[in-house]
Tab-separated table of C-alpha atoms in Angstrom:
chain	number	residue	atom	x	y	z
L	1	LYS	CA	70.048	13.143	36.985
L	2	HIS	CA	72.822	15.328	38.358
L	3	SER	CA	76.602	15.574	38.769
L	4	TYR	CA	78.775	16.469	41.750
L	5	VAL	CA	82.366	16.308	42.983
L	6	LEU	CA	83.093	13.631	45.588
L	7	ASP	CA	85.955	14.162	48.041
L	8	GLY	CA	87.567	16.688	45.682
L	9	THR	CA	88.955	14.040	43.317
L	10	LEU	CA	85.998	12.307	41.634
L	11	LEU	CA	83.255	13.590	39.338
L	12	VAL	CA	80.025	11.636	39.916
L	13	THR	CA	77.075	11.568	37.502
L	14	GLU	CA	74.058	10.051	39.222
L	15	ALA	CA	70.460	9.099	38.451
L	16	THR	CA	68.202	8.491	41.453
L	17	VAL	CA	64.933	6.553	41.221
L	18	ASP	CA	62.241	6.848	43.870
L	19	THR	CA	59.141	4.684	43.566
L	20	THR	CA	56.150	3.971	45.762
L	21	GLY	CA	58.174	1.323	47.588
L	22	THR	CA	60.368	1.878	50.625
L	23	ALA	CA	63.731	1.691	48.824
L	24	LEU	CA	65.514	4.276	46.707
L	25	ALA	CA	67.771	3.215	43.807
L	26	ARG	CA	70.900	5.162	42.879
L	27	PHE	CA	72.737	4.518	39.614
L	28	TYR	CA	76.004	6.345	39.102
L	29	TYR	CA	79.119	6.700	36.985
L	30	ILE	CA	82.371	7.936	38.530
L	31	GLU	CA	85.360	9.392	36.741
L	32	PRO	CA	88.519	10.848	38.244
L	33	ILE	CA	89.037	14.580	37.923
L	34	THR	CA	91.955	15.019	35.518
L	35	LYS	CA	93.663	17.829	33.665
L	36	ASP	CA	91.100	17.284	30.898
L	37	THR	CA	88.168	18.125	33.175
L	38	THR	CA	87.145	21.593	34.259
L	39	PHE	CA	88.743	20.921	37.644
L	40	ASN	CA	92.359	20.805	36.372
L	41	ALA	CA	93.741	22.486	39.515
L	42	LEU	CA	93.418	19.109	41.213
L	43	ALA	CA	95.386	17.151	38.602
L	44	ARG	CA	98.392	16.524	40.865
L	45	ILE	CA	96.196	15.309	43.708
L	46	GLN	CA	94.319	13.027	41.322
L	47	LYS	CA	97.569	11.578	39.944
L	48	ARG	CA	98.814	10.768	43.445
L	49	ALA	CA	95.461	9.235	44.381
L	50	GLU	CA	95.607	7.069	41.252
L	51	GLU	CA	99.122	5.889	42.135
L	52	LEU	CA	98.002	4.932	45.634
L	53	ARG	CA	94.883	3.207	44.304
L	54	ASN	CA	96.913	1.175	41.814
L	55	ARG	CA	99.373	0.148	44.521
L	56	GLY	CA	96.515	-0.928	46.798
L	57	GLN	CA	94.817	-2.875	44.005
L	58	SER	CA	97.994	-4.768	43.198
L	59	ARG	CA	98.452	-5.701	46.860
L	60	THR	CA	94.872	-6.805	47.520
L	61	GLY	CA	93.689	-8.001	44.110
L	62	THR	CA	90.609	-5.780	44.506
L	63	LYS	CA	89.470	-3.357	41.815
L	64	ALA	CA	88.476	-0.511	44.110
L	65	ASP	CA	87.683	1.762	41.176
L	66	GLU	CA	84.852	-0.607	40.155
L	67	MET	CA	83.244	-0.778	43.593
L	68	ALA	CA	80.480	1.443	44.948
L	69	GLN	CA	82.015	4.534	46.526
L	70	LYS	CA	81.182	5.495	50.107
L	71	SER	CA	82.264	8.198	52.505
L	72	TYR	CA	80.908	6.849	55.787
L	73	PRO	CA	78.721	8.139	57.407
L	74	THR	CA	78.066	10.960	54.935
L	75	THR	CA	76.961	8.768	52.017
L	76	THR	CA	75.256	6.028	53.999
L	77	HIS	CA	71.503	6.234	53.608
L	78	ALA	CA	68.825	3.907	54.940
L	79	ARG	CA	66.801	2.048	52.328
L	80	THR	CA	69.105	3.011	49.454
L	81	ILE	CA	70.270	0.454	46.905
L	82	GLU	CA	73.309	1.560	44.901
L	83	PHE	CA	74.543	0.407	41.503
L	84	ARG	CA	77.802	1.534	39.928
L	85	ILE	CA	77.631	1.882	36.143
L	86	MET	CA	81.029	1.605	34.482
L	87	ASN	CA	80.524	4.162	31.694
L	88	GLU	CA	78.522	7.333	31.244
L	89	VAL	CA	76.925	6.216	27.958
L	90	GLU	CA	75.171	3.327	29.744
L	91	LEU	CA	74.093	5.593	32.618
L	92	ASN	CA	72.567	8.052	30.135
L	93	ALA	CA	70.771	5.207	28.318
L	94	LEU	CA	69.389	3.969	31.645
L	95	TYR	CA	68.226	7.473	32.538
L	96	ARG	CA	66.458	7.870	29.170
L	97	SER	CA	64.758	4.488	29.634
L	98	LEU	CA	63.624	5.366	33.165
L	99	TYR	CA	62.378	8.774	32.083
L	100	GLN	CA	60.460	7.287	29.131
L	101	ALA	CA	58.837	4.665	31.382
L	102	TRP	CA	57.892	7.349	33.913
L	103	THR	CA	56.407	9.780	31.380
L	104	SER	CA	54.616	7.150	29.279
L	105	GLY	CA	53.466	4.932	32.143
L	106	LYS	CA	54.845	1.928	30.254
L	107	GLY	CA	57.780	-0.008	31.626
L	108	ARG	CA	60.229	-2.099	29.660
L	109	THR	CA	63.238	-4.301	30.249
L	110	PHE	CA	66.596	-2.519	30.237
L	111	ARG	CA	69.915	-4.376	30.195
L	112	ILE	CA	73.481	-3.164	30.505
L	113	GLN	CA	75.942	-5.292	28.570
């Protein structure tokens, strides 16, 4: 599990799962960088980006902030399956479940509400 800044405006927390199969699974939570984050120098840029996003969503009826985020071709990877998790608590619970299954050798069912 790790975190990184995407395109200077988003803070991404990501858990990546690699198994013996040919596909890689990425689970991530994205939050905008705001004045409350450690990257407060970008607050004005983030506010403008949010205004533009909201305007686009109202025009198209699409919730872009709930979709998987891509920066083509940089974030396009062969054999990668991506899942966007809508809050960090659920991502952390998923990570703990995956880690427990990996270290114990015993899988279990995990559901996000």
